[in-house]
Short mmCIF file of C-alpha atoms and ligand atoms in Angstrom, two decimals:
data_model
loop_
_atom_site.label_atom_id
_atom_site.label_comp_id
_atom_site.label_asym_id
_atom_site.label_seq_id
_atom_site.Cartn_x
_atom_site.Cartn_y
_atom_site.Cartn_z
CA UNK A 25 136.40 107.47 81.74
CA UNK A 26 136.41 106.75 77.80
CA UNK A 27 133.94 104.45 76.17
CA UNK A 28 134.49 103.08 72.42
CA UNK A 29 130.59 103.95 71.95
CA UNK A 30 130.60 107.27 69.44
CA UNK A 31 128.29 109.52 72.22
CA UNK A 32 127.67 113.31 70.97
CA UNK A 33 129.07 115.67 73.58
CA UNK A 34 125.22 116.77 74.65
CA UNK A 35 124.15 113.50 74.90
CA UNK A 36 121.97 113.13 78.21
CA UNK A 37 122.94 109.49 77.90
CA UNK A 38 127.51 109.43 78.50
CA UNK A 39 129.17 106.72 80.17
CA UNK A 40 128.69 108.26 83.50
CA UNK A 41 125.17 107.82 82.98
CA UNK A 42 123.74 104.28 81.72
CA UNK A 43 120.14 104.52 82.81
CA UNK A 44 117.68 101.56 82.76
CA UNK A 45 114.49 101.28 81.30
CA UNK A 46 111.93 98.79 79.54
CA UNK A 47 112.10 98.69 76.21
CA UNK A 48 110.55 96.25 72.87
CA UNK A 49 111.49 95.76 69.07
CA UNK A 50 108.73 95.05 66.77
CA UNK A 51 108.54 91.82 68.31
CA UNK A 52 107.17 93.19 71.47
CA UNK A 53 108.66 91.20 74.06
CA UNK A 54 109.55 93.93 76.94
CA UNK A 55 113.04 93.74 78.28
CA UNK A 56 115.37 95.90 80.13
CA UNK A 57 117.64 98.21 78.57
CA UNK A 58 120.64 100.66 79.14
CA UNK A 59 120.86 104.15 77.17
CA UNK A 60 124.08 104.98 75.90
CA UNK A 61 124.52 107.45 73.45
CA UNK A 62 122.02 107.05 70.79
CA UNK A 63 121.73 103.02 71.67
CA UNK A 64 119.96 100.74 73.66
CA UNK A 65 122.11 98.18 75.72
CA UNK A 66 120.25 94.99 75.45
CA UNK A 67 121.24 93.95 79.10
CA UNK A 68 119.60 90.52 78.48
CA UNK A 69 121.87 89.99 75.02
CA UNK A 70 124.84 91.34 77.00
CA UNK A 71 124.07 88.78 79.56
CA UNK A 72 124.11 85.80 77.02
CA UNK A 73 127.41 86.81 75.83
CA UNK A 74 128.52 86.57 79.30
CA UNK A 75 129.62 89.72 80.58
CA UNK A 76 127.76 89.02 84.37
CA UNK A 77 128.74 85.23 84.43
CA UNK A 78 130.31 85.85 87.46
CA UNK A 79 127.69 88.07 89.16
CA UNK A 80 125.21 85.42 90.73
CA UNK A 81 121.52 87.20 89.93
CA UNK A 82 118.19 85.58 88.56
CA UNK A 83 118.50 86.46 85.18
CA UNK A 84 114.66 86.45 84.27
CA UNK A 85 114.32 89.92 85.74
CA UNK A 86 116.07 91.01 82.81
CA UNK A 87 113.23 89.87 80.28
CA UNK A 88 110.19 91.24 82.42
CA UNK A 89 107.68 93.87 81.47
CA UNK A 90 108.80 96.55 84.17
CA UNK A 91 112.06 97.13 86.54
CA UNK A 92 110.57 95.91 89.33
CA UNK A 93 112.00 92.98 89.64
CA UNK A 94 115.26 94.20 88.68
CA UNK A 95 115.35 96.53 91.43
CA UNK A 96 113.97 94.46 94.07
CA UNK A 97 117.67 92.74 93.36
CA UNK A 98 118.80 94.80 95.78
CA UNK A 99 121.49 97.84 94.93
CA UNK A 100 123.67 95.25 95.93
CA UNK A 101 123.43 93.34 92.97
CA UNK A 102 122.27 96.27 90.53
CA UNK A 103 124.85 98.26 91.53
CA UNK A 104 127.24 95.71 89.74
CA UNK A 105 125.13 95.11 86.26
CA UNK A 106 125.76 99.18 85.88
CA UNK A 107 129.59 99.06 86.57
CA UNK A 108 130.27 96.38 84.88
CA UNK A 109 128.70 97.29 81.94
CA UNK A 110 130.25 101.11 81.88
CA UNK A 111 133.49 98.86 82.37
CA UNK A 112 132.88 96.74 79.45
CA UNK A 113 131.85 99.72 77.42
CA UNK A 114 135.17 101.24 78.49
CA UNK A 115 137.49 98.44 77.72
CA UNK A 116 138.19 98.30 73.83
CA UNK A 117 138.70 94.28 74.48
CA UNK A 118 134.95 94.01 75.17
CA UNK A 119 133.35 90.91 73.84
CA UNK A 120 129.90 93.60 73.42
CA UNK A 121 132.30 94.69 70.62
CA UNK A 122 132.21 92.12 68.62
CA UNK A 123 128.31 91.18 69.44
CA UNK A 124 127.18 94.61 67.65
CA UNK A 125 123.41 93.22 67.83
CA UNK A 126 123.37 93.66 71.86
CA UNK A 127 122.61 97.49 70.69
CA UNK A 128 119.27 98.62 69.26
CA UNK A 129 118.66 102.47 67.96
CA UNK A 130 116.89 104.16 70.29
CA UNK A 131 114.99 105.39 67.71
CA UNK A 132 113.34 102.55 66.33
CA UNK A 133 112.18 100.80 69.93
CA UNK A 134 109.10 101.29 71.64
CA UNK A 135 109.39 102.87 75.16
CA UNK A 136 107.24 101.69 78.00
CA UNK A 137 106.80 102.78 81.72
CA UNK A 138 109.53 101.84 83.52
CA UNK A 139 107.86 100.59 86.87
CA UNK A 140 104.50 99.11 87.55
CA UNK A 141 104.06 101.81 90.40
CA UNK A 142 102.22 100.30 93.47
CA UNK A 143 101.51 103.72 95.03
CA UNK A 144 102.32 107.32 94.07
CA UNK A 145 103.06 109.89 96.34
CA UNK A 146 102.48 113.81 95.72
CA UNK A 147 104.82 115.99 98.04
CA UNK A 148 104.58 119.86 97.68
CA UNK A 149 108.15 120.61 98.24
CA UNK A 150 109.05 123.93 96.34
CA UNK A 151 108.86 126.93 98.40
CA UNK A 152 108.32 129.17 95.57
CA UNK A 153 105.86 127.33 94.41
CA UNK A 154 104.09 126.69 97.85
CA UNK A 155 104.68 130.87 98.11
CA UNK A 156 103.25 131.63 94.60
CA UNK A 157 99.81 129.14 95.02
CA UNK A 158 99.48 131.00 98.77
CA UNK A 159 99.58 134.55 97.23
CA UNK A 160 97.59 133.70 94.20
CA UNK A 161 94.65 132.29 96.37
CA UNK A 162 95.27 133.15 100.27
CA UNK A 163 96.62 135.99 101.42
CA UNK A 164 100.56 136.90 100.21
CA UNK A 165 100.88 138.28 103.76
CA UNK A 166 100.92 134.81 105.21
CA UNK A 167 101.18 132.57 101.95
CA UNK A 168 102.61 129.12 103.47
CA UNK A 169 100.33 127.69 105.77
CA UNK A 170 101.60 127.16 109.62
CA UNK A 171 102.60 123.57 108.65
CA UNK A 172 104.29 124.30 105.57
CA UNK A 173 108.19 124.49 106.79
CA UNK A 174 107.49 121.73 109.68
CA UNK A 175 106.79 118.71 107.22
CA UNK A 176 106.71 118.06 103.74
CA UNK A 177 103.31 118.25 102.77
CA UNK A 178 102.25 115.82 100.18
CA UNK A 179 99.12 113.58 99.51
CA UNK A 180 98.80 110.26 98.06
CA UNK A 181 97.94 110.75 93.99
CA UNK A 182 96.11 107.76 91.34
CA UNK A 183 98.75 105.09 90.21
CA UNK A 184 96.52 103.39 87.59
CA UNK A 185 96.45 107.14 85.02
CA UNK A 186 100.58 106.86 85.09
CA UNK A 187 101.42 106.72 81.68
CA UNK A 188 104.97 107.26 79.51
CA UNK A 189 106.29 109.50 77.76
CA UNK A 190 104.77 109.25 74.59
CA UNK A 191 101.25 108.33 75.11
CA UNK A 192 99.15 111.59 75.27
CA UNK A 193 95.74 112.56 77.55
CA UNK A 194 92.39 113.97 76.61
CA UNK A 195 91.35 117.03 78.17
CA UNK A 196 89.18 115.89 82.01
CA UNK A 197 85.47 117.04 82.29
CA UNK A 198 83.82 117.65 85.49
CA UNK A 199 82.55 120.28 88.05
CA UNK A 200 84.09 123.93 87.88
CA UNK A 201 82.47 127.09 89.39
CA UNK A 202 82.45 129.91 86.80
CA UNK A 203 81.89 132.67 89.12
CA UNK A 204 82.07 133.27 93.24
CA UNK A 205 79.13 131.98 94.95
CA UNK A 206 77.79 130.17 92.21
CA UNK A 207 76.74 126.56 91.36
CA UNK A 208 79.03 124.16 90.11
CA UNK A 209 78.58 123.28 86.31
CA UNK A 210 79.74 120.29 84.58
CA UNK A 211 82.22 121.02 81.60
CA UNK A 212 85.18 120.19 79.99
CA UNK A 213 88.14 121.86 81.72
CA UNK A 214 89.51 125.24 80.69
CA UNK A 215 92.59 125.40 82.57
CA UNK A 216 94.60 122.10 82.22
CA UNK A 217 98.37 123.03 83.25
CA UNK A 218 101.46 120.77 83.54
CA UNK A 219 103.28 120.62 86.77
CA UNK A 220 107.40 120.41 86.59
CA UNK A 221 108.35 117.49 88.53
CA UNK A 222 110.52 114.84 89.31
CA UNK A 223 110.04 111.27 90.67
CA UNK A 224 111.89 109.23 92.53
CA UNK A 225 111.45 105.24 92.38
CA UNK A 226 111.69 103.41 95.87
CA UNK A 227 114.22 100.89 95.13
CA UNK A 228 113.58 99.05 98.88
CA UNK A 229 110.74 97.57 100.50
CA UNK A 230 110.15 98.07 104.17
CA UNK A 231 107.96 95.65 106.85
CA UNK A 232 104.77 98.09 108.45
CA UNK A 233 105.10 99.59 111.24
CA UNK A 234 108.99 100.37 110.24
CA UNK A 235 110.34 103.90 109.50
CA UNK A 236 113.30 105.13 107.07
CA UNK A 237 115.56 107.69 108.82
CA UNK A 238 116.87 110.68 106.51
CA UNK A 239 120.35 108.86 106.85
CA UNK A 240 119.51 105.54 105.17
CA UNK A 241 117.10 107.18 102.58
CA UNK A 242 119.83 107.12 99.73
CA UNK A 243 119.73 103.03 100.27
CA UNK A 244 116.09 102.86 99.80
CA UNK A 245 116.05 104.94 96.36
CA UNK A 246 116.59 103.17 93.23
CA UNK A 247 117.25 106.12 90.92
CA UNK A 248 114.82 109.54 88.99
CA UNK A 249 112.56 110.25 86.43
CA UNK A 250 110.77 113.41 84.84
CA UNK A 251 107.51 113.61 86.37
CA UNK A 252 104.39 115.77 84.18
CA UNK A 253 101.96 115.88 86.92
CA UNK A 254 98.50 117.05 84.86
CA UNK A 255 96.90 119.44 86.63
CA UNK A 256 92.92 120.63 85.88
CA UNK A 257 93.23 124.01 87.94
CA UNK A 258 89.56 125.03 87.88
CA UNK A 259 88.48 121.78 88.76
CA UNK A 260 91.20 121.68 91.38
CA UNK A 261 89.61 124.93 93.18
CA UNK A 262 86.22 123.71 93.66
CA UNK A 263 87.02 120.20 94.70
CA UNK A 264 90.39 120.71 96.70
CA UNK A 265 88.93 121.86 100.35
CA UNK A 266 88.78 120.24 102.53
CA UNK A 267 90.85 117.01 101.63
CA UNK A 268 93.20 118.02 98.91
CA UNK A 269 94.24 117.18 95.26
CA UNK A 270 91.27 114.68 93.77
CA UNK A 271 89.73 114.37 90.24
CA UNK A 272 91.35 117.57 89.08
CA UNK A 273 95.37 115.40 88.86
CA UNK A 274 94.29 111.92 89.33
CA UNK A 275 93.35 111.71 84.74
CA UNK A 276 97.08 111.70 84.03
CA UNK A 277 100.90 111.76 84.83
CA UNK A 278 103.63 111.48 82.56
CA UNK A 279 106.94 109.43 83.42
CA UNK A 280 110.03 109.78 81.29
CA UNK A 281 111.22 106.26 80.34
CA UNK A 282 114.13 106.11 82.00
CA UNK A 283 115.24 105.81 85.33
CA UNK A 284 118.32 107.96 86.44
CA UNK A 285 119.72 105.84 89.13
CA UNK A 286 120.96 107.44 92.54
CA UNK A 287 124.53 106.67 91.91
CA UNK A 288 124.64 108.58 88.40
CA UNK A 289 123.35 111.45 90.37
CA UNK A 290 126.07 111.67 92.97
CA UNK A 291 128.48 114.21 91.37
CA UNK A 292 125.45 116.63 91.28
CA UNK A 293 124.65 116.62 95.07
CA UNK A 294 124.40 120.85 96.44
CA UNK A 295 123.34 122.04 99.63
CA UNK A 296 119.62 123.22 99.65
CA UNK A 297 117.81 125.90 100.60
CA UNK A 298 118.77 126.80 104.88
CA UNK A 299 115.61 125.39 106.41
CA UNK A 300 114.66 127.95 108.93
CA UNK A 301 112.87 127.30 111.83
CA UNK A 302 115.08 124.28 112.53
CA UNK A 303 112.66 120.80 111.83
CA UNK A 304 111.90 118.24 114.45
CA UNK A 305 114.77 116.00 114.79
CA UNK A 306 113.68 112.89 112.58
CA UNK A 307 113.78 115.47 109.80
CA UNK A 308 117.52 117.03 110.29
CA UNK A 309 119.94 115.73 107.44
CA UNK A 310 124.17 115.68 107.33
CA UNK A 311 125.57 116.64 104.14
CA UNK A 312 124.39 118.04 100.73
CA UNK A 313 121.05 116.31 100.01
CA UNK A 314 119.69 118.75 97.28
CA UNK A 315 121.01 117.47 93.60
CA UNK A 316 121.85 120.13 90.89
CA UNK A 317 119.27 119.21 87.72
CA UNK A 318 118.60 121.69 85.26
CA UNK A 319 115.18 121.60 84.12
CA UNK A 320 113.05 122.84 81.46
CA UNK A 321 109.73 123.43 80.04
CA UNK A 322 108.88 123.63 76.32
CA UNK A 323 105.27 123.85 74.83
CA UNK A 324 104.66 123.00 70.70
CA UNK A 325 101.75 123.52 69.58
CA UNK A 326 100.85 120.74 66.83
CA UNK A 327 102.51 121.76 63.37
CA UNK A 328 105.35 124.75 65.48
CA UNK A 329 108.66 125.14 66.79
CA UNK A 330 108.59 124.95 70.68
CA UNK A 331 108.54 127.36 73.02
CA UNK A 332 110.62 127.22 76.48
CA UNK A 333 108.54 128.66 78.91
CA UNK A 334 110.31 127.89 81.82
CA UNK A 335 113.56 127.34 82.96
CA UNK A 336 114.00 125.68 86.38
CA UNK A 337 116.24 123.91 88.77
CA UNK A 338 115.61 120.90 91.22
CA UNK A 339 118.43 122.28 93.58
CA UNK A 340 115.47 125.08 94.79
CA UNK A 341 113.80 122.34 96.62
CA UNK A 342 113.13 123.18 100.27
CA UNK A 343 112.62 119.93 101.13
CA UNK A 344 114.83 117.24 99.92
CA UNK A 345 114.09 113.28 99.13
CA UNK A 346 115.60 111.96 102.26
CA UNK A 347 113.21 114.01 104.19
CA UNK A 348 110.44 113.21 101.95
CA UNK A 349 111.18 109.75 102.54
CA UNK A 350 111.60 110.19 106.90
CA UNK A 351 108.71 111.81 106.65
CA UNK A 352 106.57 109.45 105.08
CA UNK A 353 107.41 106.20 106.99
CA UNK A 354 107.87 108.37 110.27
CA UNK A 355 104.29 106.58 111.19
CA UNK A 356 105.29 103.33 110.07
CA UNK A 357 103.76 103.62 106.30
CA UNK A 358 105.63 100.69 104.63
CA UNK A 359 107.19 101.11 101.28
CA UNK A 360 107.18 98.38 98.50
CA UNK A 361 109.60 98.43 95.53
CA UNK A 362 108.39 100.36 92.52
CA UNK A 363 106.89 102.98 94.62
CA UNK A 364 107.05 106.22 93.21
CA UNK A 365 107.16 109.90 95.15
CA UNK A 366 106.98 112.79 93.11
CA UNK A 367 108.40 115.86 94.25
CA UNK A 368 105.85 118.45 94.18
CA UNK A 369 106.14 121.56 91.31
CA UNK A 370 109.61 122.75 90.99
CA UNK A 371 109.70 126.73 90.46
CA UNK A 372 112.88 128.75 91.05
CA UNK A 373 112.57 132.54 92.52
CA UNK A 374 112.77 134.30 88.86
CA UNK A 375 108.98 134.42 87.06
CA UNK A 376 110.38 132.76 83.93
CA UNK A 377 111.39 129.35 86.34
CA UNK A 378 107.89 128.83 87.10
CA UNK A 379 107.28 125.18 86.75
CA UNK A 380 103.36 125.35 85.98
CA UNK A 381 101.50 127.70 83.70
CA UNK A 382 99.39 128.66 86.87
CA UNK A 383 102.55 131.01 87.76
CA UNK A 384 103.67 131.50 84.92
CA UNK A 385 100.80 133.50 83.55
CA UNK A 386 99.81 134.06 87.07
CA UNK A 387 96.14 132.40 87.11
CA UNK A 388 95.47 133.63 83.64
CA UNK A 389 96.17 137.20 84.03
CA UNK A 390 99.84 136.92 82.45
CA UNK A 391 99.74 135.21 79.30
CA UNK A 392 102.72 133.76 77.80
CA UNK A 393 103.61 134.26 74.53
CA UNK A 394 104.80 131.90 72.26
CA UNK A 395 107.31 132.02 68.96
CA UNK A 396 105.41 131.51 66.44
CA UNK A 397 103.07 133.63 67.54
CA UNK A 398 99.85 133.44 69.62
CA UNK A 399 100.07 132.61 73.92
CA UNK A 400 99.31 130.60 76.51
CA UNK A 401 97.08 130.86 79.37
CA UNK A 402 96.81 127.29 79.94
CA UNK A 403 97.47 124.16 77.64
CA UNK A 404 95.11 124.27 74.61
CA UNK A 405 93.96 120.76 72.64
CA UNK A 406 96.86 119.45 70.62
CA UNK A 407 99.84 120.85 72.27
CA UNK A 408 102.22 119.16 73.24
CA UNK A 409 104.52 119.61 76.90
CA UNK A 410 107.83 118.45 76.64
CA UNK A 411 110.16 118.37 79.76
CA UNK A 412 114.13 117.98 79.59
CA UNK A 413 116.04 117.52 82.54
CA UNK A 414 120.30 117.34 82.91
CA UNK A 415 122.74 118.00 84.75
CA UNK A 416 126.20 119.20 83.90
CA UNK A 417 129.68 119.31 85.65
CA UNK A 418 133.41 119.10 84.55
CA UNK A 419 133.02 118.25 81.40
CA UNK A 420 130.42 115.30 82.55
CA UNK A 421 127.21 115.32 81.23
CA UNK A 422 124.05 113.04 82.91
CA UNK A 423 120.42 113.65 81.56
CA UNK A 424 116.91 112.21 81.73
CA UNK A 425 116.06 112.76 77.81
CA UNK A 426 112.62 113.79 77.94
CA UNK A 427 108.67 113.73 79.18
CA UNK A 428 106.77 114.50 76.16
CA UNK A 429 102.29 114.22 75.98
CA UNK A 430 99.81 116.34 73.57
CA UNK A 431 97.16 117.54 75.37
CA UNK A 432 94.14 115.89 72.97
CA UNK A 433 90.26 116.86 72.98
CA UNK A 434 88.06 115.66 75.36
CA UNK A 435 86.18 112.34 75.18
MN1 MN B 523 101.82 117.84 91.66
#
C-alpha cells in the first residue's frame, strides 16, 4: 500500500493504521478525526467533498463530542469510512488532494477523550504481574490465588476520573497505615505508581441477560487505547480487603486519544501464553488471540530527559480480550457501546518489563535510577509518565502515539 501523504518511516500513524479520535481547532467544535502521519483527517471535511456519498450513514456522528455515536454505526458501516479513506489516501487522483484544508497539524489541535465511557472494567490479566503482587504481599510459595488461572479476575473501576492524555492529576489523600498493627492516618499518598495498560472500547451493545462467546468477541470490539491506570499503593493496602481496588485507583486514569481499531491490529495477532489447567469451556478460544504490542514506560521529571523504565509487551497476557469479554457477559452483564475494559498491568518475565513501579523497585526496596540522576521509588510531584505503544512487522508500522500526565501536588 502507498499513500501520497509524506509519513516518516517511525510514524505510529502509516496507512495501515488511520485511527479515530475527537479532535477541535481553536474554534472548539469537537469532531472526529483520522491520524495519518503528522495530520489530522478531518473525516467531516472529507465527507463534504464527497468521498462517502455512496456509503449511506448519518453523517452527524461525525461532528459529535465523542465516538460513540460513530461506533454505535455498527463495524458494518465504520469498517467502510476507514477503507475508503486509506483508499483515497492511496489513489494520487483523490479529490482530498486538491481540498488540502481537510488536514489539520496534529500539533496545533486540541485532543479530547475519545469515548464518553459508560462503565470501566479493571481485569488483572498478566501473570507476571498477578505472580509479582502474590510474592510481594502473600506468600511466593502459592502467589496466584486458587481462582487466578480459572477466570479473569477483574473489578469494575470509576468512569467519571477518565481523563486524556494531556490533562494531569494531583496527588490522592486519604487513609494509609504507616506501620503493622497500627491506626490508619489520613495523609497525602506516598506511593502513587502508574499501571501499564491497555483498553479496549466495546464497539457493540448487547440486550441483559445475553452473553458474548469468545468466538464473536472480535465483532463486539471497536478498536485500543493506552490505558495509565493511577494507582495509590499504600492506600490500596489498607482499603483493598475484603472487596478490592476502591479510593486508592478510582482519582485518575489516563486514555491515549486515539483509538486503534481491531482491524489495524490484525497483522499483529500471536498465540498467548499455554493456559494450563485447561479453562471451563465458555472460556476455550480457536486461533491466535494474543496481539504483539510493544510497550513502554518513560518517566521525566519536570525540566529532564526521560527515563524508560520499563519495557513491556501485551503478547504476555495470560488472558486474552475475547476471554475477558466471555467472561464478563457469561452472567448476562449487558454491554453498551463506549464501554471500556482495561486489561489489567502488563509486566513481561524480565525485572526491567515491569509495568508498575511497585515491581519495578519491588515495593520500595529497589529503587530505580534515573538519567539525569536521582531515582524512583514511586512517582514524585511534577513528573510526568509517558506510555508509547506499537507494533511492528514487515516493514509495517501501527502505533498508539502516546499516554502522557504529570503527577501534580495535592489539593
Ligand atoms: Mn489496574
Amino acid at each position: 500500500m502507498h499513500t501520497w501523504i509524506k509519513i516518516d518511516k517511525h510514524s505510529d500513524f502509516s496507512i495501515y493504521n488511520l485511527p479515530f479520535g475527537i479532535f477541535s481547532e481553536t474554534d472548539n467544535v469537537k469532531r472526529v478525526g483520522v491520524a495519518i502521519g503528522n495530520e489530522i483527517l478531518d473525516v467531516y471535511a472529507a465527507f463534504e467533498v464527497g468521498i462517502f456519498k455512496d456509503l449511506n450513514f448519518d453523517v452527524s456522528v461525525l461532528e459529535s463530542d465523542y465516538l460513540n455515536d460513530f461506533i454505535a454505526l455498527g463495524k458494518s458501516t465504520t469498517v467502510k469510512i476507514r477503507t475508503r479513506i486509506q483508499s483515497e489516501l492511496c489513489n494520487t487522483n483523490s479529490i482530498l488532494k486538491t481540498h488540502p484544508s481537510v488536514f489539520i497539524k496534529q500539533n496545533i489541535v486540541q485532543m479530547h477523550l475519545p469515548v464518553k465511557v459508560g462503565d470501566y472494567t479493571d481485569f488483572y490479566s498478566s501473570i507476571e504481574h498477578a505472580t509479582n503482587i502474590g510474592t510481594m504481599f502473600r506468600d511466593p510459595d502459592n502467589a496466584l490465588l486458587p481462582n487466578w488461572k480459572h477466570l479473569p479476575v477483574g473489578y469494575h473501576g470509576r468512569a467519571s476520573s477518565i481523563i486524556v492524555s494531556g490533562e494531569n492529576v494531583h496527588r490522592p489523600k486519604g487513609q494509609v497505615v504507616l506501620a503493622p498493627n497500627t491506626a490508619p492516618v489520613f495523609q497525602a499518598s506516598t506511593r502513587v505508581d502508574f499501571e501499564l495498560e491497555m483498553g479496549f472500547i466495546i464497539g457493540r451493545s448487547t440486550k441483559l441477560g445475553y452473553s458474548v462467546s469468545t468466538d464473536a468477541a472480535d465483532d463486539y470490539i471497536f478498536g485500543k487505547v493506552l490505558f495509565n491506570d493511577w494507582s495509590a499503593r499504600d492506600i490500596q493496602k489498607w482499603e483493598y480487603v475484603p472487596l478490592g481496588p476502591f479510593l486508592a485507583k478510582s482519582f485518575a486514569s489516563s486514555m491515549s486519544p486515539w483509538v486503534v481499531t481491531l482491524e489495524a491490529l490484525e497483522p499483529f495477532k500471536t498465540v498467548g501464553p499455554a493456559q494450563e489447567p485447561s479453562v471451563l469451556p465458555y472460556l476455550n478460544f480457536e486461533g491466535s488471540k494474543n496481539y504483539d504490542i510493544n510497550l513502554e514506560v518513560a518517566i521525566q521529571p519536570k525540566n529532564c530527559t526521560e527515563t524508560v523504565v520499563s519495557n513491556s509487551n501485551f503478547k504476555y497476557m495470560y488472558w486474552n480480550m475475547n476471554q475477558q469479554l466471555a467472561h464478563h457477559t457469561i452472567n448476562g452483564c449487558n454491554l453498551n457501546v463506549g464501554d471500556l475494559m482495561a486489561s489489567g498491568t502488563i509486566s513481561g518475565k524480565s525485572s526491567d518489563s515491569y509495568g508498575s513501579m511497585l515491581e519495578l523497585s519491588w515495593a520500595g526496596s529497589k529503587p530505580v535510577e534515573l538519567t539525569e540522576g536521582g531515582t524512583r521509588k514511586f512517582i514524585q510531584d511534577n513528573d510526568t509518565v509517558i506510555m508509547r505503544g506499537h507494533c511492528q512487522k514487515d516493514g509495517i508500522r501501527v502505533g498508539f502515539g502516546d499516554v502522557k500526565s504529570t503527577l501534580l501536588k495535592t489539593i
